[in-house]
Amino acid sequence: MAKSYSLAFVTIFLLTLGSCQSLEQISIDYLQPADLSFPPQLRKVAIVNNTSNTPDNKLITTTEKIKEGTPLVSRATAYANGDPKIATESLAEEIAHQSYFEEVVICDSALRANDKLARESTLSQEEVRQLASSLGVDFIIALENLQLKATKSVRFLNEFNCFQGAVDVKVYPTVKVYLPERSRPMTTLHPNDSIFWEEFGGTAVEAATRMIRDKQMLEEAAVFAGTVPVKYLVPMWKKGTRYLYTGGSVPMRDAAIYVRENSWDDAYELWNQAFEGTKNQKKKMRAALNIAVYYEMKDSLAKAEEWAEKAQQLAKKIDKKNITDSVQASIDDVPNYYLTSLYLAELKERNAQLPKLKLQMSRFNDDF
């Protein structure tokens, strides 16, 4: 079975190798493009609740039989219709928060309020035209359905000598995008994601009684469900973590001080000196990786990728002595290569997304 590692995991592993690694963590915020691209003339959008009115929102629970001798004390799975009014409001608020459209209007009253049974019902072109006209918008984003699957469990955590009560809810919203000039929806989204709560206690009963109440869980899950489709609809800011080498030489240590003072150009000069002024491959690799982060912070992704590739090639030479052709390399053998490769992969993904992001953001600035 193949193993995969996150950039954070590899960094923690490197930090355990000794203080000589001297890695420092920084945060970076960057825009990720949405899956969908809307033409610039679509500036005003209405978020509507196109679900049936379903007053019966009780959890339908099934309890599992637990095998003896396992840490698991109890587990039950429950299903429910999510609250579409809450989810629609959350969807509208999150889209408005991204400031991508000129105006976001909400219509959270169920359009299918007279339905006897919950159902998905595609809006007709005439309904879309009437809605868009009455709400004064260019197009419609509709919540069509919301299903929840909640798993409650209590288990004994031997390493902490206590019990954990956990609730894991998977949300399944269905969203459709309607344009007045189209007879059918522009697209239908079926995203899903999970939200998790946990509590602890000295006994199984104590842990179970501390768990989130069903009413609160259903409300918070519906709010969360409304946020899930947003990344498919509009560009969103993502918070990433980057790592800088801060030791090994005086220039590297001084550069770290400049970074803390947000003087990135001064830090770059010292990293460049460190890279050019040594033949030691490990020192060159660390400086190259830092320079890659510098260019990413400056939004020069092509240059960042170029320097990350230099760091990766140096890391490959550094770690090569730890492996043989007959033995498959693991993170223990090639930690530097893993770190540089994971970062390079993230940069390549960002570079690949850049044309789409520029297209999506062109509605604001042609020079983006």
Short mmCIF file of C-alpha atoms in Angstrom, two decimals:
data_model
loop_
_atom_site.label_atom_id
_atom_site.label_comp_id
_atom_site.label_asym_id
_atom_site.label_seq_id
_atom_site.Cartn_x
_atom_site.Cartn_y
_atom_site.Cartn_z
CA MET A 1 0.00 0.00 0.00
CA ALA A 2 1.46 3.36 -1.03
CA LYS A 3 2.23 5.96 1.62
CA SER A 4 1.66 9.68 1.28
CA TYR A 5 2.91 12.46 3.50
CA SER A 6 1.86 16.07 4.03
CA LEU A 7 4.33 18.93 3.98
CA ALA A 8 3.64 19.54 7.68
CA PHE A 9 4.33 15.89 8.58
CA VAL A 10 7.66 15.88 6.75
CA THR A 11 8.63 19.13 8.45
CA ILE A 12 7.88 17.71 11.89
CA PHE A 13 9.96 14.67 10.97
CA LEU A 14 12.86 16.88 9.91
CA LEU A 15 12.66 18.86 13.14
CA THR A 16 13.15 15.65 15.11
CA LEU A 17 16.47 15.04 13.36
CA GLY A 18 18.17 17.79 15.33
CA SER A 19 18.39 21.50 15.91
CA CYS A 20 20.80 21.86 12.99
CA GLN A 21 17.80 21.73 10.65
CA SER A 22 16.40 25.01 12.17
CA LEU A 23 13.09 25.13 10.32
CA GLU A 24 10.67 27.97 10.90
CA GLN A 25 6.99 27.96 9.96
CA ILE A 26 5.23 30.88 8.26
CA SER A 27 1.71 31.35 6.89
CA ILE A 28 0.73 32.35 3.38
CA ASP A 29 -2.70 33.28 1.98
CA TYR A 30 -3.45 32.78 -1.69
CA LEU A 31 -6.44 32.59 -4.00
CA GLN A 32 -7.59 29.30 -5.45
CA PRO A 33 -9.77 29.35 -8.58
CA ALA A 34 -13.28 27.94 -8.55
CA ASP A 35 -14.25 24.93 -10.63
CA LEU A 36 -16.79 27.06 -12.49
CA SER A 37 -16.03 30.20 -14.48
CA PHE A 38 -18.82 32.73 -14.95
CA PRO A 39 -18.80 35.30 -17.78
CA PRO A 40 -18.23 38.88 -16.55
CA GLN A 41 -21.78 39.98 -17.39
CA LEU A 42 -23.11 37.75 -14.59
CA ARG A 43 -22.63 40.21 -11.74
CA LYS A 44 -25.78 39.84 -9.64
CA VAL A 45 -26.84 36.48 -8.22
CA ALA A 46 -29.73 35.20 -6.13
CA ILE A 47 -29.25 32.30 -3.71
CA VAL A 48 -32.59 30.50 -3.38
CA ASN A 49 -34.00 27.64 -1.36
CA ASN A 50 -35.51 25.28 -3.93
CA THR A 51 -36.27 22.46 -1.50
CA SER A 52 -39.48 21.01 -0.20
CA ASN A 53 -40.58 22.13 3.25
CA THR A 54 -39.72 19.17 5.48
CA PRO A 55 -40.82 19.80 9.10
CA ASP A 56 -39.96 16.25 10.19
CA ASN A 57 -36.22 16.47 10.69
CA LYS A 58 -35.73 13.71 13.25
CA LEU A 59 -32.62 11.58 13.23
CA ILE A 60 -33.26 8.01 12.09
CA THR A 61 -30.73 6.02 14.12
CA THR A 62 -29.26 2.54 13.73
CA THR A 63 -26.99 1.15 16.48
CA GLU A 64 -24.10 -1.18 15.69
CA LYS A 65 -23.19 -4.27 17.65
CA ILE A 66 -19.70 -3.79 19.09
CA LYS A 67 -17.15 -6.60 19.22
CA GLU A 68 -15.71 -7.37 22.63
CA GLY A 69 -12.07 -6.60 23.29
CA THR A 70 -11.96 -3.45 21.12
CA PRO A 71 -11.52 0.17 22.27
CA LEU A 72 -14.89 1.04 20.71
CA VAL A 73 -17.65 1.14 23.34
CA SER A 74 -20.58 2.19 21.15
CA ARG A 75 -21.32 3.49 17.68
CA ALA A 76 -24.56 4.57 16.04
CA THR A 77 -25.32 6.05 12.63
CA ALA A 78 -28.20 8.43 12.01
CA TYR A 79 -29.67 10.03 8.88
CA ALA A 80 -31.66 13.24 8.56
CA ASN A 81 -32.81 15.93 6.16
CA GLY A 82 -30.73 19.04 6.85
CA ASP A 83 -32.34 22.43 7.51
CA PRO A 84 -32.37 24.04 4.02
CA LYS A 85 -33.26 27.53 5.32
CA ILE A 86 -30.13 27.65 7.50
CA ALA A 87 -27.98 26.14 4.73
CA THR A 88 -29.28 28.63 2.12
CA GLU A 89 -28.51 31.56 4.42
CA SER A 90 -25.05 30.18 5.07
CA LEU A 91 -24.43 29.65 1.35
CA ALA A 92 -25.46 33.22 0.56
CA GLU A 93 -23.36 34.71 3.38
CA GLU A 94 -20.27 32.77 2.35
CA ILE A 95 -20.59 33.72 -1.32
CA ALA A 96 -21.17 37.37 -0.38
CA HIS A 97 -18.12 37.24 1.92
CA GLN A 98 -15.89 36.38 -1.03
CA SER A 99 -16.87 39.70 -2.74
CA TYR A 100 -16.78 38.04 -6.16
CA PHE A 101 -20.20 39.15 -7.40
CA GLU A 102 -21.46 42.72 -7.43
CA GLU A 103 -24.60 41.79 -5.50
CA VAL A 104 -25.82 38.67 -3.67
CA VAL A 105 -29.55 38.40 -2.93
CA ILE A 106 -31.05 35.67 -0.75
CA CYS A 107 -34.44 34.00 -1.02
CA ASP A 108 -34.42 31.40 1.76
CA SER A 109 -38.18 30.69 1.79
CA ALA A 110 -38.80 27.27 0.28
CA LEU A 111 -40.06 27.57 -3.28
CA ARG A 112 -41.49 24.06 -2.92
CA ALA A 113 -43.17 24.76 0.43
CA ASN A 114 -46.42 23.08 -0.59
CA ASP A 115 -44.78 19.74 -1.41
CA LYS A 116 -46.02 16.85 0.71
CA LEU A 117 -42.76 14.91 0.35
CA ALA A 118 -39.16 16.10 0.07
CA ARG A 119 -37.99 16.03 -3.54
CA GLU A 120 -35.58 17.58 -5.99
CA SER A 121 -37.39 19.59 -8.62
CA THR A 122 -35.50 21.46 -11.32
CA LEU A 123 -36.72 25.01 -11.88
CA SER A 124 -38.26 25.59 -15.27
CA GLN A 125 -36.86 28.27 -17.55
CA GLU A 126 -39.97 30.36 -16.95
CA GLU A 127 -39.55 30.05 -13.16
CA VAL A 128 -35.90 31.11 -13.48
CA ARG A 129 -36.82 34.10 -15.62
CA GLN A 130 -39.53 35.20 -13.19
CA LEU A 131 -37.25 34.78 -10.19
CA ALA A 132 -34.34 36.62 -11.81
CA SER A 133 -36.65 39.46 -12.85
CA SER A 134 -38.41 39.82 -9.49
CA LEU A 135 -35.13 39.63 -7.53
CA GLY A 136 -33.24 41.88 -9.96
CA VAL A 137 -30.40 39.44 -10.64
CA ASP A 138 -28.59 37.95 -13.61
CA PHE A 139 -28.75 34.29 -12.55
CA ILE A 140 -29.79 31.87 -9.80
CA ILE A 141 -27.88 29.51 -7.51
CA ALA A 142 -30.35 27.13 -5.85
CA LEU A 143 -30.02 24.72 -2.95
CA GLU A 144 -32.00 21.70 -4.14
CA ASN A 145 -31.47 19.15 -1.38
CA LEU A 146 -29.57 18.56 1.85
CA GLN A 147 -28.93 15.19 3.47
CA LEU A 148 -26.95 14.48 6.63
CA LYS A 149 -25.28 11.32 7.93
CA ALA A 150 -24.21 11.48 11.58
CA THR A 151 -21.98 8.89 13.25
CA LYS A 152 -21.78 8.96 17.05
CA SER A 153 -19.16 6.90 18.83
CA VAL A 154 -17.63 6.40 22.25
CA ARG A 155 -14.22 4.76 22.58
CA PHE A 156 -11.58 4.23 25.22
CA LEU A 157 -8.27 6.00 24.57
CA ASN A 158 -5.75 3.77 26.27
CA GLU A 159 -2.83 6.19 25.84
CA PHE A 160 -4.75 8.91 27.74
CA ASN A 161 -6.72 6.61 30.08
CA CYS A 162 -10.01 8.32 29.24
CA PHE A 163 -13.05 7.97 27.01
CA GLN A 164 -13.73 9.98 23.86
CA GLY A 165 -17.21 10.82 22.66
CA ALA A 166 -17.26 11.89 19.00
CA VAL A 167 -19.84 13.02 16.47
CA ASP A 168 -18.86 13.02 12.79
CA VAL A 169 -21.46 14.44 10.39
CA LYS A 170 -21.15 14.10 6.63
CA VAL A 171 -23.19 16.66 4.70
CA TYR A 172 -24.53 16.15 1.17
CA PRO A 173 -25.87 19.40 -0.32
CA THR A 174 -27.14 19.52 -3.90
CA VAL A 175 -26.82 22.85 -5.71
CA LYS A 176 -27.84 23.88 -9.23
CA VAL A 177 -26.92 26.98 -11.21
CA TYR A 178 -29.60 28.48 -13.47
CA LEU A 179 -29.30 31.07 -16.24
CA PRO A 180 -32.49 32.74 -17.57
CA GLU A 181 -31.49 32.11 -21.19
CA ARG A 182 -30.96 28.36 -20.68
CA SER A 183 -33.72 25.78 -20.64
CA ARG A 184 -31.75 23.50 -18.30
CA PRO A 185 -29.40 24.16 -15.36
CA MET A 186 -25.91 25.35 -16.23
CA THR A 187 -24.50 22.78 -13.79
CA THR A 188 -25.42 20.57 -10.83
CA LEU A 189 -23.06 20.19 -7.88
CA HIS A 190 -23.07 17.24 -5.47
CA PRO A 191 -20.22 18.10 -3.06
CA ASN A 192 -19.82 16.51 0.36
CA ASP A 193 -17.68 17.14 3.41
CA SER A 194 -17.54 16.32 7.12
CA ILE A 195 -17.72 18.28 10.36
CA PHE A 196 -16.50 16.80 13.63
CA TRP A 197 -17.04 17.34 17.38
CA GLU A 198 -15.44 15.50 20.30
CA GLU A 199 -15.62 15.46 24.09
CA PHE A 200 -13.80 13.47 26.78
CA GLY A 201 -14.71 11.91 30.12
CA GLY A 202 -13.49 9.58 32.83
CA THR A 203 -16.26 7.11 32.01
CA ALA A 204 -18.10 6.15 28.82
CA VAL A 205 -21.32 7.64 30.19
CA GLU A 206 -19.60 10.93 31.05
CA ALA A 207 -18.09 11.20 27.56
CA ALA A 208 -21.44 10.40 25.93
CA THR A 209 -23.40 12.93 27.99
CA ARG A 210 -20.92 15.69 27.12
CA MET A 211 -21.38 15.21 23.36
CA ILE A 212 -23.06 17.93 21.32
CA ARG A 213 -26.87 17.88 21.53
CA ASP A 214 -28.80 16.80 18.42
CA LYS A 215 -30.51 20.19 17.94
CA GLN A 216 -27.23 22.10 18.02
CA MET A 217 -25.51 19.49 15.87
CA LEU A 218 -28.20 19.74 13.16
CA GLU A 219 -28.01 23.56 13.15
CA GLU A 220 -24.21 23.70 12.97
CA ALA A 221 -24.13 20.97 10.33
CA ALA A 222 -26.60 22.94 8.18
CA VAL A 223 -24.47 26.10 8.50
CA PHE A 224 -21.40 24.08 7.52
CA ALA A 225 -23.24 22.45 4.59
CA GLY A 226 -23.96 25.88 3.13
CA THR A 227 -20.24 26.65 2.95
CA VAL A 228 -19.26 23.40 1.21
CA PRO A 229 -20.29 24.25 -2.41
CA VAL A 230 -18.70 27.74 -2.34
CA LYS A 231 -15.20 26.71 -3.46
CA TYR A 232 -16.74 25.22 -6.61
CA LEU A 233 -18.56 28.48 -7.40
CA VAL A 234 -16.18 31.35 -6.60
CA PRO A 235 -12.42 31.81 -6.06
CA MET A 236 -11.55 31.48 -2.38
CA TRP A 237 -8.64 32.42 -0.18
CA LYS A 238 -6.68 29.48 1.16
CA LYS A 239 -4.28 29.58 4.11
CA GLY A 240 -1.10 27.62 3.53
CA THR A 241 1.97 26.83 5.61
CA ARG A 242 5.52 27.28 4.36
CA TYR A 243 8.83 26.44 5.99
CA LEU A 244 12.12 28.34 6.00
CA TYR A 245 15.59 27.16 6.97
CA THR A 246 16.98 29.63 9.50
CA GLY A 247 20.32 28.13 10.58
CA GLY A 248 23.61 26.84 9.26
CA SER A 249 25.34 30.16 8.65
CA VAL A 250 25.32 33.81 9.69
CA PRO A 251 23.50 35.01 6.49
CA MET A 252 20.75 32.42 7.03
CA ARG A 253 20.26 33.49 10.65
CA ASP A 254 20.26 37.18 9.73
CA ALA A 255 17.80 36.54 6.91
CA ALA A 256 15.42 34.95 9.41
CA ILE A 257 15.43 38.22 11.36
CA TYR A 258 14.56 40.15 8.20
CA VAL A 259 11.63 37.77 7.57
CA ARG A 260 10.27 38.42 11.06
CA GLU A 261 10.48 42.14 10.26
CA ASN A 262 8.70 41.49 6.93
CA SER A 263 11.78 42.69 5.00
CA TRP A 264 11.65 39.95 2.39
CA ASP A 265 13.89 41.68 -0.16
CA ASP A 266 16.70 41.98 2.40
CA ALA A 267 16.23 38.33 3.35
CA TYR A 268 16.42 37.33 -0.31
CA GLU A 269 19.78 39.11 -0.74
CA LEU A 270 21.24 37.09 2.14
CA TRP A 271 19.78 33.80 0.89
CA ASN A 272 21.22 34.50 -2.54
CA GLN A 273 24.63 35.19 -0.95
CA ALA A 274 24.35 31.93 0.98
CA PHE A 275 23.48 30.03 -2.19
CA GLU A 276 26.28 31.54 -4.29
CA GLY A 277 28.88 31.57 -1.53
CA THR A 278 29.08 27.86 -0.72
CA LYS A 279 29.76 24.56 -2.45
CA ASN A 280 28.09 22.61 0.34
CA GLN A 281 25.05 21.01 -1.31
CA LYS A 282 22.96 20.92 1.86
CA LYS A 283 23.48 24.64 2.49
CA LYS A 284 22.71 25.42 -1.16
CA MET A 285 19.52 23.35 -0.96
CA ARG A 286 18.28 25.22 2.12
CA ALA A 287 19.00 28.61 0.57
CA ALA A 288 17.31 27.57 -2.68
CA LEU A 289 14.17 26.43 -0.87
CA ASN A 290 14.01 29.73 1.02
CA ILE A 291 14.40 31.66 -2.23
CA ALA A 292 11.51 29.67 -3.69
CA VAL A 293 9.32 30.75 -0.76
CA TYR A 294 10.47 34.36 -1.30
CA TYR A 295 9.29 34.33 -4.90
CA GLU A 296 5.98 32.71 -3.92
CA MET A 297 5.41 35.45 -1.36
CA LYS A 298 6.05 37.93 -4.20
CA ASP A 299 3.51 36.10 -6.41
CA SER A 300 6.26 35.18 -8.89
CA LEU A 301 5.16 31.56 -9.15
CA ALA A 302 7.29 30.67 -12.18
CA LYS A 303 10.46 31.80 -10.38
CA ALA A 304 9.33 30.06 -7.19
CA GLU A 305 8.90 26.79 -9.11
CA GLU A 306 12.32 27.26 -10.74
CA TRP A 307 14.06 27.59 -7.36
CA ALA A 308 12.06 24.77 -5.80
CA GLU A 309 13.27 22.52 -8.62
CA LYS A 310 16.87 23.55 -7.83
CA ALA A 311 16.28 22.67 -4.18
CA GLN A 312 14.75 19.33 -5.15
CA GLN A 313 17.66 18.36 -7.39
CA LEU A 314 20.15 19.25 -4.64
CA ALA A 315 18.11 17.28 -2.10
CA LYS A 316 18.13 14.28 -4.42
CA LYS A 317 21.94 14.35 -4.48
CA ILE A 318 22.11 14.81 -0.69
CA ASP A 319 19.80 11.89 0.07
CA LYS A 320 21.08 9.59 -2.67
CA LYS A 321 23.72 8.09 -0.39
CA ASN A 322 20.97 6.84 1.93
CA ILE A 323 19.34 4.55 -0.63
CA THR A 324 20.28 1.82 -3.06
CA ASP A 325 18.62 0.74 -6.27
CA SER A 326 17.38 -2.45 -4.61
CA VAL A 327 15.67 -0.69 -1.68
CA GLN A 328 12.58 1.49 -2.03
CA ALA A 329 13.21 4.89 -0.40
CA SER A 330 11.10 5.97 2.57
CA ILE A 331 10.80 9.29 4.35
CA ASP A 332 13.45 8.07 6.82
CA ASP A 333 15.92 7.70 3.93
CA VAL A 334 15.15 10.84 1.93
CA PRO A 335 13.58 13.51 4.22
CA ASN A 336 15.08 16.45 2.29
CA TYR A 337 13.86 15.08 -1.02
CA TYR A 338 10.35 14.53 0.38
CA LEU A 339 10.18 18.08 1.74
CA THR A 340 11.34 19.75 -1.46
CA SER A 341 9.21 17.48 -3.67
CA LEU A 342 6.01 18.17 -1.74
CA TYR A 343 6.60 21.91 -1.90
CA LEU A 344 7.41 21.75 -5.62
CA ALA A 345 4.19 19.80 -6.22
CA GLU A 346 2.17 22.53 -4.48
CA LEU A 347 3.82 25.22 -6.59
CA LYS A 348 3.18 23.30 -9.81
CA GLU A 349 -0.48 22.95 -8.86
CA ARG A 350 -0.73 26.69 -8.18
CA ASN A 351 0.99 27.47 -11.49
CA ALA A 352 -1.36 25.15 -13.37
CA GLN A 353 -4.37 26.93 -11.82
CA LEU A 354 -3.09 30.43 -12.58
CA PRO A 355 -4.64 30.85 -16.08
CA LYS A 356 -8.08 29.88 -14.76
CA LEU A 357 -7.68 32.19 -11.77
CA LYS A 358 -6.64 35.11 -14.00
CA LEU A 359 -9.70 34.50 -16.19
CA GLN A 360 -12.03 34.39 -13.19
CA MET A 361 -10.57 37.53 -11.63
CA SER A 362 -10.50 39.51 -14.89
CA ARG A 363 -13.93 40.91 -14.03
CA PHE A 364 -12.16 43.08 -11.44
CA ASN A 365 -8.86 43.94 -13.08
CA ASP A 366 -7.70 43.16 -16.60
CA ASP A 367 -4.10 43.24 -15.34
CA PHE A 368 -4.57 40.65 -12.59
#
